Amino acid sequence: MNYRTVICNVSTILFFNVYIFGQSADTKIKTFLDDLKSTEFSGAVLVANKDRITEHRSFGLASKEHGIGNKLDTKFNIASITKMITAVGILQLYESGEVELNEPVGKYLPDYPNKVLRDSVTIHQLLTHTSGNNNFYVENFLVTDKSKYRTISDFVSLFANAPLLSRPGTKYDYSASGYVILGLIIEKVSGKNYYDYLKSNIFARAEMKNTTELEIDSIVKNKASGYTTLFGEIDYAKKNDYYLSKASPAGFHYSTVEDLFKFSRALRNGTLLQKETAELMFTPKVKGYSTNIGYGIDVDMRYNQIIQGHSGGWYGVRGELMDFMKDHYTVVILSNMDDNGKTGASMVADFFKMLIAGKQKEK
């Protein structure tokens, strides 16, 4: 493989001379992370190979105002990586025979207010973003009083009466609202509050002790504040509190890089799902905007090996959970700053994709 110097432009252009011919991948990763300290990247990175952690680093500031640094166990907002967790919850209920993937929403939520959705949208379509539901986080969510969203049901008014964007099953439209509906189904079928279901059936089983939902006015020790540049549109960073709410089944849980590594490992080793169900989750179902989509998981087939996982991005939030299926690397990147898709956490993710998975294939 022909390696070249990687150019990183966070606030200034820096050169990482990490690609020295003959070095092992682990040596190149170490050199890259050493050099990352001198950039404006803010967050944490964990690298594991064959489920053994080889690198675990923190960078930048959890609080710019108070000069408090990020730590290895700092809690970051994970944005849409939450969807992957919600999908596991639904698939656990599928395993137990309590949910059928091709049944309509109305079988489980007979009182759901949108009749068209209730009668014609299936669990499969919600999981694969082919239900026709909208992505309410980028619609009227931003102008609402976000402190009022304290239960899963509180989010429903944002989208319940909206018309479907397309006929169910015909088109991929990334849908936060679809995952909120999945959360409602988890509550109805399990008889438990959504947040409590995750705690007992996913977080406890995977030993994810630092993963939870948070009220937006919570005072929490060792939590990173988020800072947004409006995805690179402005030259200064401002706090992202205005853009956040309590977690829904579609996004905004808080976690650590180690907890997300534990989640990945538990998902692959049979702790959270039986092997057959996990394979069903990982099997591509539809083509998304750039990657293939399984059940709540991205299956990126554009490289020289498959990369499974999920990304998260929002104002002041950026994250990646990536499992490299051939070389058995897991990489978790969490940042409390957004970026323009080429710098910050995106640049870090691109480094690992190119180093481990090789040259990008033609689309």
XYZ file of C-alpha atoms in Angstrom:
363
model
C 0.000 0.000 0.000
C 1.301 3.459 -0.939
C 1.069 5.731 2.097
C 1.321 9.488 2.109
C 1.356 12.306 4.619
C -2.139 13.044 5.917
C -3.109 16.690 5.905
C -5.250 17.788 8.822
C -6.981 21.167 8.725
C -8.709 21.812 12.030
C -7.953 25.492 12.545
C -4.549 25.472 10.873
C -2.996 23.023 8.420
C -0.831 20.446 10.141
C 1.092 17.565 8.677
C 1.083 14.117 10.222
C 4.095 12.197 8.984
C 2.664 8.901 10.105
C 2.942 6.756 7.027
C 6.445 5.376 7.213
C 6.879 2.403 4.948
C 7.328 -0.841 6.853
C 5.681 0.251 10.079
C 2.893 -1.867 11.524
C -0.653 -0.539 11.664
C -0.431 -0.234 15.455
C 2.755 1.863 15.173
C 1.142 4.166 12.614
C -1.910 4.539 14.867
C 0.283 5.405 17.847
C 2.198 8.025 15.866
C -1.025 9.524 14.521
C -2.537 9.805 18.009
C 0.683 11.291 19.377
C 0.508 13.994 16.709
C -3.214 14.518 17.286
C -2.378 16.120 20.650
C -1.019 19.178 18.858
C -4.275 19.812 16.960
C -7.582 21.308 18.042
C -9.317 17.924 18.065
C -11.403 17.620 21.219
C -12.659 14.245 22.406
C -11.535 10.690 23.032
C -10.377 7.790 20.867
C -10.274 4.076 21.649
C -8.710 1.433 19.410
C -9.000 -2.311 20.001
C -7.690 -5.241 17.982
C -9.303 -8.638 18.486
C -11.127 -7.119 21.468
C -7.906 -6.054 23.208
C -7.632 -2.307 23.775
C -4.405 -1.047 22.210
C -4.983 2.717 22.408
C -7.191 4.802 24.705
C -6.564 8.543 24.533
C -8.299 11.807 25.418
C -7.748 15.204 23.800
C -8.810 18.791 24.238
C -11.242 20.339 26.674
C -14.491 19.133 28.196
C -15.123 22.711 29.329
C -13.541 25.544 27.407
C -14.864 28.079 29.912
C -13.196 26.428 32.882
C -10.195 24.859 31.167
C -11.179 21.313 32.183
C -9.678 18.628 29.977
C -11.417 15.612 28.500
C -10.557 12.360 30.259
C -10.632 8.712 29.256
C -13.991 8.281 30.997
C -15.554 11.610 30.012
C -19.192 11.247 28.967
C -19.939 12.551 25.481
C -23.226 12.995 23.679
C -23.349 10.209 21.073
C -26.164 11.608 18.887
C -27.485 9.006 16.429
C -25.313 6.140 17.669
C -28.294 5.760 20.028
C -30.261 4.331 17.061
C -28.000 1.282 17.042
C -28.852 0.660 20.705
C -32.588 1.069 20.093
C -32.381 -1.441 17.238
C -30.826 -4.003 19.589
C -33.717 -3.485 22.013
C -36.278 -4.221 19.287
C -34.337 -7.266 18.081
C -34.230 -8.661 21.622
C -38.036 -8.530 21.643
C -38.028 -10.188 18.212
C -35.854 -12.979 19.632
C -38.288 -13.544 22.470
C -41.202 -13.793 20.020
C -42.867 -10.600 21.241
C -42.300 -8.592 18.056
C -42.632 -9.589 14.399
C -40.536 -7.556 12.006
C -43.027 -7.552 9.130
C -46.095 -6.641 11.180
C -47.524 -3.111 11.035
C -47.051 -0.594 13.821
C -50.742 -0.824 14.698
C -50.363 -4.365 15.989
C -48.276 -3.003 18.856
C -49.521 0.591 19.034
C -53.244 0.367 18.188
C -53.829 3.932 19.383
C -51.014 5.561 17.406
C -52.549 8.796 16.051
C -51.446 8.535 12.408
C -53.720 5.937 10.805
C -51.768 5.654 7.551
C -48.567 4.895 9.426
C -50.349 2.677 11.956
C -51.832 0.463 9.245
C -49.103 0.363 6.612
C -45.636 0.815 8.172
C -43.795 -2.261 9.482
C -41.072 -2.717 12.097
C -38.686 -3.709 9.307
C -39.315 -0.398 7.556
C -38.775 1.602 10.740
C -35.454 -0.159 11.343
C -34.235 0.423 7.783
C -35.408 4.044 7.374
C -37.833 3.032 4.616
C -41.047 3.907 6.473
C -41.471 7.331 4.871
C -41.282 9.059 8.254
C -39.473 12.372 8.519
C -36.337 13.324 10.410
C -37.963 15.535 13.037
C -34.659 16.729 14.525
C -34.133 18.939 11.482
C -37.731 20.068 11.137
C -39.556 22.014 13.870
C -37.582 20.517 16.758
C -35.084 23.369 16.987
C -37.671 26.063 17.708
C -39.510 24.153 20.441
C -39.032 24.224 24.201
C -36.736 21.235 24.510
C -37.100 21.010 28.289
C -40.580 19.531 27.799
C -39.264 16.306 26.242
C -38.956 14.055 29.273
C -40.660 10.844 28.110
C -40.659 9.081 24.754
C -44.289 10.042 24.208
C -43.393 13.712 24.555
C -41.581 13.598 21.206
C -44.548 12.214 19.249
C -46.303 15.555 18.741
C -43.344 16.686 16.631
C -44.179 14.281 13.808
C -47.312 12.189 14.433
C -49.543 14.199 12.094
C -46.928 14.830 9.406
C -47.597 13.175 6.032
C -45.271 10.384 4.998
C -42.470 11.455 2.664
C -42.914 8.383 0.479
C -44.931 5.198 0.245
C -43.674 2.760 2.931
C -41.001 0.390 1.693
C -40.191 2.290 -1.502
C -37.515 4.807 -0.558
C -34.728 5.377 1.969
C -35.329 8.533 4.032
C -33.244 8.827 7.192
C -35.825 9.008 9.943
C -35.407 9.983 13.576
C -39.167 9.753 14.095
C -39.150 6.116 12.995
C -36.800 5.284 15.838
C -38.945 7.130 18.378
C -41.819 4.884 17.270
C -39.554 1.868 17.833
C -38.968 3.178 21.357
C -42.731 3.373 21.911
C -43.018 -0.237 20.781
C -40.284 -1.290 23.207
C -42.253 0.352 26.019
C -45.591 -1.169 24.986
C -44.334 -4.700 24.448
C -41.916 -4.918 27.386
C -44.103 -3.049 29.849
C -41.056 -1.006 30.868
C -40.064 2.584 30.427
C -37.747 2.817 27.380
C -34.843 4.188 29.398
C -35.239 1.492 32.067
C -35.428 -1.217 29.397
C -32.074 -0.152 27.962
C -30.484 0.012 31.394
C -31.481 -3.524 32.396
C -31.358 -5.318 29.033
C -28.462 -3.620 27.256
C -26.314 -1.387 29.455
C -26.173 -3.763 32.441
C -25.575 -6.850 30.292
C -22.771 -5.134 28.358
C -21.327 -3.567 31.537
C -21.836 -0.058 30.156
C -21.748 1.720 33.504
C -21.269 5.214 32.069
C -24.071 5.257 29.493
C -27.376 6.950 30.210
C -29.918 9.549 29.179
C -29.632 12.971 30.807
C -32.087 15.771 31.408
C -30.789 18.883 29.639
C -30.618 20.776 32.921
C -28.740 18.006 34.755
C -25.502 18.767 36.554
C -23.328 15.742 35.837
C -19.757 15.107 36.874
C -17.278 14.398 34.093
C -19.590 15.288 31.174
C -18.234 17.111 28.147
C -19.944 20.321 27.127
C -20.613 20.548 23.402
C -19.292 23.305 21.146
C -20.555 24.036 17.650
C -19.135 25.930 14.707
C -22.377 25.191 12.820
C -20.472 22.443 11.010
C -17.638 24.725 10.002
C -19.735 27.696 8.886
C -18.467 30.074 11.590
C -14.908 30.677 12.797
C -15.634 30.523 16.517
C -17.210 27.846 18.674
C -20.293 28.427 20.776
C -22.025 26.160 23.275
C -24.627 23.801 21.859
C -27.134 23.775 24.740
C -29.847 25.367 22.570
C -29.768 22.417 20.164
C -30.097 19.593 22.707
C -32.887 17.724 24.460
C -33.058 14.660 26.632
C -32.249 11.508 24.699
C -34.899 9.898 22.536
C -34.643 6.451 20.905
C -33.217 8.308 17.902
C -30.351 10.094 19.606
C -28.586 12.004 22.377
C -27.623 9.384 24.947
C -24.344 10.059 26.746
C -21.587 7.469 26.799
C -17.823 6.944 26.851
C -15.524 5.449 24.234
C -14.944 2.436 26.495
C -18.662 1.834 26.998
C -19.288 1.903 23.252
C -16.435 -0.563 22.770
C -18.122 -2.798 25.352
C -21.402 -2.450 23.439
C -19.719 -3.471 20.183
C -18.054 -6.458 21.824
C -21.258 -7.584 23.554
C -23.145 -7.313 20.270
C -20.606 -9.452 18.438
C -20.025 -12.099 21.142
C -23.633 -13.071 21.808
C -24.157 -11.180 25.061
C -26.888 -8.922 23.674
C -28.261 -10.955 20.756
C -28.057 -14.557 19.639
C -25.698 -15.149 16.721
C -28.511 -15.597 14.197
C -30.219 -12.387 15.267
C -26.965 -10.426 15.206
C -26.310 -11.672 11.671
C -29.831 -10.553 10.721
C -29.018 -7.119 12.114
C -25.699 -6.961 10.204
C -27.073 -8.135 6.848
C -27.548 -5.205 4.417
C -31.202 -4.534 3.633
C -31.217 -1.266 1.673
C -28.810 1.282 0.200
C -28.609 4.444 2.260
C -27.191 7.799 1.236
C -23.627 6.434 1.106
C -23.510 3.073 2.907
C -25.666 -0.014 3.007
C -28.074 -0.308 5.917
C -28.868 -3.280 8.125
C -31.149 -3.052 11.151
C -29.981 0.102 12.907
C -26.428 -0.337 11.647
C -24.384 0.986 8.735
C -22.617 -1.634 6.637
C -20.000 0.260 4.654
C -18.920 -1.830 1.669
C -17.005 0.892 -0.207
C -13.591 -0.110 1.134
C -11.379 -3.178 0.900
C -13.124 -4.638 3.933
C -16.539 -4.169 5.487
C -16.889 -1.537 8.201
C -19.904 -1.971 10.493
C -21.167 0.527 13.004
C -22.891 3.872 13.271
C -21.993 7.539 13.228
C -23.423 10.427 15.179
C -23.397 14.062 14.260
C -25.186 17.119 15.602
C -24.439 20.662 16.685
C -21.407 20.284 18.959
C -21.457 16.488 18.684
C -19.520 14.056 16.509
C -18.955 10.329 16.976
C -18.067 7.097 15.188
C -18.312 3.450 16.210
C -16.528 1.329 13.612
C -15.911 -2.417 13.505
C -13.464 -3.473 10.778
C -14.703 -6.979 10.080
C -11.686 -8.527 8.355
C -8.859 -7.227 10.541
C -10.945 -7.264 13.740
C -10.268 -3.687 14.759
C -12.805 -1.643 16.697
C -12.397 2.127 16.668
C -14.526 4.481 18.760
C -14.245 8.243 18.317
C -16.288 10.722 20.372
C -15.942 14.483 20.133
C -17.631 17.442 21.772
C -17.151 19.574 18.651
C -18.837 19.285 15.275
C -16.838 19.649 12.063
C -17.195 20.301 8.345
C -16.852 16.652 7.344
C -13.138 16.920 6.627
C -11.626 18.063 9.928
C -11.947 17.118 13.597
C -13.514 13.731 14.295
C -14.280 13.239 10.593
C -10.575 13.534 9.772
C -9.741 11.056 12.551
C -12.322 8.576 11.248
C -11.013 8.929 7.690
C -7.483 8.153 8.885
C -8.590 4.839 10.377
C -10.731 3.919 7.388
C -7.860 4.439 4.993
C -5.206 2.819 7.189
C -7.171 -0.287 8.188
C -9.678 -0.779 5.391
C -7.513 0.381 2.512
C -8.268 2.501 -0.504
C -11.876 3.492 -1.043
C -13.531 1.632 -3.865
C -15.517 3.241 -6.633
C -19.089 4.050 -5.621
